[in-house]
Coordinates of C-alpha atoms and ligand atoms in Angstrom, one line a residue:
X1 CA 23.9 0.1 9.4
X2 CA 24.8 2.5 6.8
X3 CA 21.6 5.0 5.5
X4 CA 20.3 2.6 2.5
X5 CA 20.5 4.7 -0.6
X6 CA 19.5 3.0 -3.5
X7 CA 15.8 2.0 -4.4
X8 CA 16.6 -1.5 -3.7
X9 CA 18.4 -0.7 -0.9
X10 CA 15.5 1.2 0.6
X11 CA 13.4 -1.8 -0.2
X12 CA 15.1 -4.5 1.3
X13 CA 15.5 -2.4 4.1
X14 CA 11.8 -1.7 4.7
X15 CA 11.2 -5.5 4.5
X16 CA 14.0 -6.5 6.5
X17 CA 12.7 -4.3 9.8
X18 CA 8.9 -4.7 9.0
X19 CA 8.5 -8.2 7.9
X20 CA 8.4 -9.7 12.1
X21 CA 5.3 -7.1 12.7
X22 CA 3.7 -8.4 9.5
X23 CA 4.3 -12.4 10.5
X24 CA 2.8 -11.1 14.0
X25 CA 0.0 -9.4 13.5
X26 CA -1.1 -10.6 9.9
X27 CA 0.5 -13.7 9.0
X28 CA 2.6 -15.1 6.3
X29 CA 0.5 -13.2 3.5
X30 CA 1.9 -9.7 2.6
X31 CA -1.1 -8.9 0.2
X32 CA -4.8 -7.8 -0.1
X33 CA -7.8 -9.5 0.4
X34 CA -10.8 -10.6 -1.9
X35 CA -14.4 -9.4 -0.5
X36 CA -16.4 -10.5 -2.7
X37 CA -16.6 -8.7 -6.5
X38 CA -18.5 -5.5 -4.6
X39 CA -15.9 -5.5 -1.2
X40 CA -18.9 -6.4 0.1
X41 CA -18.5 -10.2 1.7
X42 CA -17.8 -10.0 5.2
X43 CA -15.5 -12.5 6.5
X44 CA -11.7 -13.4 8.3
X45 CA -9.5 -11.7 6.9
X46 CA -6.6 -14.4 6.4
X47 CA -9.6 -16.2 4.6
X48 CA -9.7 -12.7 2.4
X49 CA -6.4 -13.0 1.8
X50 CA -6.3 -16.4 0.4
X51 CA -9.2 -15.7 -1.3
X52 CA -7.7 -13.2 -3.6
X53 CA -5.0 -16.2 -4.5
X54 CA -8.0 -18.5 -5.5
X55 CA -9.9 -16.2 -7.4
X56 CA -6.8 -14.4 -8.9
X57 CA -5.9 -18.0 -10.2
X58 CA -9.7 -19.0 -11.4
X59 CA -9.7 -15.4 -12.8
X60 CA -6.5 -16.3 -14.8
X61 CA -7.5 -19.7 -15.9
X62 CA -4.5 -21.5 -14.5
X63 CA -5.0 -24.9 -13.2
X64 CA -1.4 -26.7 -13.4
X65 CA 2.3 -25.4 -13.6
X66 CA 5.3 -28.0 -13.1
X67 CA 7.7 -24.8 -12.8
X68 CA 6.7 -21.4 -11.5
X69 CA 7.8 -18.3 -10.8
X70 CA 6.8 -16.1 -7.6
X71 CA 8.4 -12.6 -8.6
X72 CA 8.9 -10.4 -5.3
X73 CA 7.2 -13.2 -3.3
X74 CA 7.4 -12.1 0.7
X75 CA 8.1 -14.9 2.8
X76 CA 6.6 -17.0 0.4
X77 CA 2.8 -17.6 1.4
X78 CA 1.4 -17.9 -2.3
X79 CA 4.3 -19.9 -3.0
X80 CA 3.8 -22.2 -0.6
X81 CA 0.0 -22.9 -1.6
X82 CA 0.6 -22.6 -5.0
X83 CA 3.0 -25.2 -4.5
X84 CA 0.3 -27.2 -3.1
X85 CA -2.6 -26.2 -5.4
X86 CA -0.9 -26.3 -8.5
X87 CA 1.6 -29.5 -7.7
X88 CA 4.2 -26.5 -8.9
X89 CA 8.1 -26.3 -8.1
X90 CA 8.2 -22.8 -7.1
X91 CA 10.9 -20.4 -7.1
X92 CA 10.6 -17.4 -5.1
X93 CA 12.3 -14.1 -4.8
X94 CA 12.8 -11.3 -2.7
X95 CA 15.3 -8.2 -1.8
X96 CA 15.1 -9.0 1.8
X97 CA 17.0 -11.3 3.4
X98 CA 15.0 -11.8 6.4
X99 CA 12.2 -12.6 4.5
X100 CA 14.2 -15.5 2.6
X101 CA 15.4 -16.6 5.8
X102 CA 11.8 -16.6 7.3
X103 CA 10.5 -18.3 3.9
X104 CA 13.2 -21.4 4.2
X105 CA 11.5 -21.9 7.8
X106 CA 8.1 -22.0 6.6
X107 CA 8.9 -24.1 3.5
X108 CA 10.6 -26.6 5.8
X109 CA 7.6 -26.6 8.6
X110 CA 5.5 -27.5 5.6
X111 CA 7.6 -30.0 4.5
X112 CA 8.0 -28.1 1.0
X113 CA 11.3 -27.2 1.2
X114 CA 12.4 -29.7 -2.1
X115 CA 9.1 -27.8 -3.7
X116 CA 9.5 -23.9 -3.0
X117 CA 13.0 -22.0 -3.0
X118 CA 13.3 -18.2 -2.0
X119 CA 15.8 -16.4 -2.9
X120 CA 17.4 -13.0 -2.7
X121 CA 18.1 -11.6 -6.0
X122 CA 16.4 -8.5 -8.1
X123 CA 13.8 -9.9 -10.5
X124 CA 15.2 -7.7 -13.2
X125 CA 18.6 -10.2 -13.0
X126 CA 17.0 -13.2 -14.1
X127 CA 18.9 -15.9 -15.9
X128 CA 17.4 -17.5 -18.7
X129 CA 19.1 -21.2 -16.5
X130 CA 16.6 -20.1 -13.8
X131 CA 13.3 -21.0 -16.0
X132 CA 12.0 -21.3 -18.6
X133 CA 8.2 -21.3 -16.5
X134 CA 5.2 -22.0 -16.9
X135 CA 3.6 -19.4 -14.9
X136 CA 5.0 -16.1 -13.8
X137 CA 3.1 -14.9 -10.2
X138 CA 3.7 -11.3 -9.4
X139 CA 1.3 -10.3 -6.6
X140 CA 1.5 -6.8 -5.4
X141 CA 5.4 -6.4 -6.6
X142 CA 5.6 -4.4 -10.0
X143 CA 4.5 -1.7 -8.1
X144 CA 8.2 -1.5 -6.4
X145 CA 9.9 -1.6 -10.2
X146 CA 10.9 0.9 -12.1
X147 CA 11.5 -0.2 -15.1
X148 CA 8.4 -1.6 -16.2
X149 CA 8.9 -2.1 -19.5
X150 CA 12.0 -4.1 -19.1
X151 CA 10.1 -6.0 -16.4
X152 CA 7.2 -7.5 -18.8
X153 CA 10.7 -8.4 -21.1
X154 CA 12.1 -10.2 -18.4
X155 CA 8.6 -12.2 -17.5
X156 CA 8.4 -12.9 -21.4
X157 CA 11.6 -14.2 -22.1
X158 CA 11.5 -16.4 -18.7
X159 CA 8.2 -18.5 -19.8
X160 CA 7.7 -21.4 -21.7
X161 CA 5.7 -20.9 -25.2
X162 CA 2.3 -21.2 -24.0
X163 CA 3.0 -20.1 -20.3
X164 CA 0.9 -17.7 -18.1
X165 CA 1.8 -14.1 -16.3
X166 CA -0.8 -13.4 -13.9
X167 CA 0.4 -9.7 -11.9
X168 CA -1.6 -7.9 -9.2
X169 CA -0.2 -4.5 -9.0
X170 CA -1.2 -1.0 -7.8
X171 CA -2.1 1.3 -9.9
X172 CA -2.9 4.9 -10.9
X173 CA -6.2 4.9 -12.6
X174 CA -6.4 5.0 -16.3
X175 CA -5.6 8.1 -18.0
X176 CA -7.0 10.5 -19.4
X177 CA -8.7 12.7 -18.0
X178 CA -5.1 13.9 -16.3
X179 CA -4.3 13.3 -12.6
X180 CA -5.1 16.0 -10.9
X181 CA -2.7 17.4 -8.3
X182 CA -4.5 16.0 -5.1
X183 CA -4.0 13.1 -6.7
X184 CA -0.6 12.9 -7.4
X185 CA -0.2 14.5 -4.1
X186 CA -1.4 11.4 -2.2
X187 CA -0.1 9.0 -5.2
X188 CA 3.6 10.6 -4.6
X189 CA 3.0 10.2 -0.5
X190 CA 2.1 6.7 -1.5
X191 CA 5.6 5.9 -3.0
X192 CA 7.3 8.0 -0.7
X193 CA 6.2 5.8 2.5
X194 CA 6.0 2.3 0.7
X195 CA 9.5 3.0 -1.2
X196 CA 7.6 2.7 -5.3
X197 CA 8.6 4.3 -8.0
X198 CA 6.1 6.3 -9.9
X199 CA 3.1 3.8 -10.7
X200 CA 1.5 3.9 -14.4
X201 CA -2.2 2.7 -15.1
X202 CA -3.3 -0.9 -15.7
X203 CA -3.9 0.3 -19.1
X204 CA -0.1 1.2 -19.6
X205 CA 0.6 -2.5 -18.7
X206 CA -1.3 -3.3 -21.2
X207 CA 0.6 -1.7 -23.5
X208 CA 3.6 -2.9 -22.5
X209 CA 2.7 -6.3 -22.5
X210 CA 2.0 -6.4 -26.3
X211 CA 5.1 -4.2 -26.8
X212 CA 6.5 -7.2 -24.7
X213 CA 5.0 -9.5 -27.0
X214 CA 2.6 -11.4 -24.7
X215 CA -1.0 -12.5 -26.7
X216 CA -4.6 -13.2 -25.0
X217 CA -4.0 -10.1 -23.0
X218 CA -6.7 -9.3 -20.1
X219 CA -7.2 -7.1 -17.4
X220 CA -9.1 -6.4 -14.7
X221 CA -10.1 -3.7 -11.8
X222 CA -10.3 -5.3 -8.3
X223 CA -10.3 -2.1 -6.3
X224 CA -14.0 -2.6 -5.1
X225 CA -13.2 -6.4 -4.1
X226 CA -10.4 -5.4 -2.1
X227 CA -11.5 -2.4 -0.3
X228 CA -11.9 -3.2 3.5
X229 CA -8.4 -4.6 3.7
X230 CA -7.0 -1.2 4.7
X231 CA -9.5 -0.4 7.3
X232 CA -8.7 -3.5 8.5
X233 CA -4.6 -3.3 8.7
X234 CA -5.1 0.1 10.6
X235 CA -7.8 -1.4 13.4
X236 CA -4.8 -4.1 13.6
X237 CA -1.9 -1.5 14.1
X238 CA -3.9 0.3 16.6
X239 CA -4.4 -2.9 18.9
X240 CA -1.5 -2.4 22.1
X241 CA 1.0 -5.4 21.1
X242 CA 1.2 -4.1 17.1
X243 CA 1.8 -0.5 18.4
X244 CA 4.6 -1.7 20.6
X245 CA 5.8 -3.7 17.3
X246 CA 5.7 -0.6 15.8
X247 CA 7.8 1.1 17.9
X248 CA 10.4 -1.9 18.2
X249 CA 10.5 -2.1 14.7
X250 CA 11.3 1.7 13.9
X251 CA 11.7 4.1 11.5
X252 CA 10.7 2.5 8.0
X253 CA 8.2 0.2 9.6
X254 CA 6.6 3.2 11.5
X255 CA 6.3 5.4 8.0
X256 CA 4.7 2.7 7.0
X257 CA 2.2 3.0 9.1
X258 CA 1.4 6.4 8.8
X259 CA 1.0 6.2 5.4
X260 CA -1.9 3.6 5.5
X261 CA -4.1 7.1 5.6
X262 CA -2.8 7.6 2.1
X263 CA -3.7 4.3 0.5
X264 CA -7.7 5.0 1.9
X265 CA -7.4 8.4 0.7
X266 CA -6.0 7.0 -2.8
X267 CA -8.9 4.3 -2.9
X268 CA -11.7 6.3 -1.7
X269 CA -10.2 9.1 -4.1
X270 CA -10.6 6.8 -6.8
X271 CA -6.2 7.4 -8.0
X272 CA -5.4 4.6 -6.6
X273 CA -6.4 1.2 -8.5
X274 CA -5.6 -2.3 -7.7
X275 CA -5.4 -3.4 -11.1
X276 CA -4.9 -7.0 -12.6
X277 CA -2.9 -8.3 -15.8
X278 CA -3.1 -11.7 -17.4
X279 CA -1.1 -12.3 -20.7
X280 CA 0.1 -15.6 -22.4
X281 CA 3.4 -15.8 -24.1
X282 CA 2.6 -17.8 -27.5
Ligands
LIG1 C1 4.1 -6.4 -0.6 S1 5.4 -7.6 -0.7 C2 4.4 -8.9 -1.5 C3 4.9 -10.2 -1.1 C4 4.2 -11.5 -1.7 N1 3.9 -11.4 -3.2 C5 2.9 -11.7 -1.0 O1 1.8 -11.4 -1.6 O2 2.9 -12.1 0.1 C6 6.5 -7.1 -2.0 C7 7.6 -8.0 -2.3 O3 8.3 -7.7 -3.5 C8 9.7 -7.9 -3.3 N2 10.4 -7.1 -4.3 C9 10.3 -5.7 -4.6 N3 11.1 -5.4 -5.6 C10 11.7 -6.5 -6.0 C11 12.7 -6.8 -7.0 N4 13.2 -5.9 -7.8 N5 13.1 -8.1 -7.1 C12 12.6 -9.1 -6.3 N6 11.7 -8.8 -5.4 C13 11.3 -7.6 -5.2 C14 9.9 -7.5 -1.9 O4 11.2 -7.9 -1.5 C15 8.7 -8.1 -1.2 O5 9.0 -9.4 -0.9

């Protein structure tokens, strides 16, 4: 395979080769988990993980959605229990192949495959005949768009007057006082490893979202809820069987790895902020 070039290239490639360690050692949920509002809570942590979908939702209010949206959705693990919890028809998408390929198994194992529908296309390339929805689910996937701006414009113009965003992101903490260089040092080794262009603060999104011309605009800080998940992923990778993953599943996938040391540093640091966004389009 040719050296991928593009940023969506690079992407798709880091999901295509690192997505069977994921579904291995972690499971069909590629995000954080919810400890508690303190990190504090101990417990499993695929339990964490759907935690954070339960109290993302409760946190945004949203109860129904007929049509929805999962924008850079995995292999489809919210969509599938939104699907469920929200009696939604889900479309899902991703850059990587293997993971829509991976997501039409699960959805057919769990007899949703007339419910959810992955995907492979760039979120930026909507077509207004693909909504309009009634909530817009972008969990830890803004973070891998540049054009952030243009993003919240797509996520407006896709939803139905009156319908929900709810984004999880990663962040760089709210500015000022400036980032200092240590900071942007490990923010920049960050995006390096994890293929993200440079991130802006959950205020910024907030900006952008009435620039966007979303209304009822909240956010929220959930760094201290989901602190122990990254502790956690590196005891996993250490265990024999993922390290032998690891090493199967080469070059991107083992970057990856290494830079888990950067996302403590970020949180513990304080740069890095895992930063929430609800807005409603009127
Ligand atoms: C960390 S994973 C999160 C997956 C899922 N939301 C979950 O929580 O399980 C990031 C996802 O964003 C997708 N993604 C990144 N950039 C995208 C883009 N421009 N368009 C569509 N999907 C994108 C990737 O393909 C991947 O599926």
């Amino acid at each position: 395979m040719q050296t991928p070039q593009t940023l969506n290239e690079r992407i798709r490639h880091f999901y295509d080769r690192s997505t069977g360690i994921w579904l291995d050692t972690w499971g069909e949920h590629m995000h954080h988990g919810y400890y508690g509002p303190d990190g504090t809570t101990r417990k499993d942590h695929l339990q964490a993980q759907i935690d954070l979908i339960t109290e993302f939702l409760k946190w945004g209010k949203v109860e129904r959605a007929a049509q929805m949206l999962d924008a850079g959705c995995g292999v489809g693990g919210s969509a599938r229990f939104l699907a469920n919890a929200l009696n939604a028809n889900v479309l899902g998408l991703t850059l990587s192949p293997v993971q829509a390929e991976q997501a039409a198994r699960f959805n057919q194992q769990a007899g949703l495959e007339g419910q959810v529908r992955v995907e492979v296309q760039d979120v930026l390339q909507l077509k207004p005949a693909q909504g309009p929805f009634d909530l817009i689910w972008s969990l830890e996937s803004a973070e891998h768009i540049p054009e952030k701006q243009r993003l919240l414009q797509v996520f407006f113009d896709a939803l139905r007057p009156g319908g929900v965003l709810l984004m999880a992101t990663w962040c760089h903490r709210n500015t000022p006082p400036a980032l200092r260089t240590g900071e942007q040092h490990t923010l920049q080794k960050i995006g390096k490893y994890y293929h993200l262009p440079p991130m802006i603060s959950i205020g910024e999104y907030e900006q952008m979202a009435h620039a966007a011309g979303f209304t009822s605009i909240q956010t929220a800080d959930w760094t201290d809820a989901i602190a122990p998940f990254w502790p956690a992923v590196i005891r996993s990778a250490l265990r024999w069987r993922s390290i032998a993953g690891l090493l199967r599943s080469g070059g991107p996938t083992l970057r990856g790895a290494w830079a888990m040391q950067f996302m403590i540093q970020g949180y513990r640091s304080g740069a890095l902020r895992f930063g929430l966004l609800q807005a409603r389009k009127p």
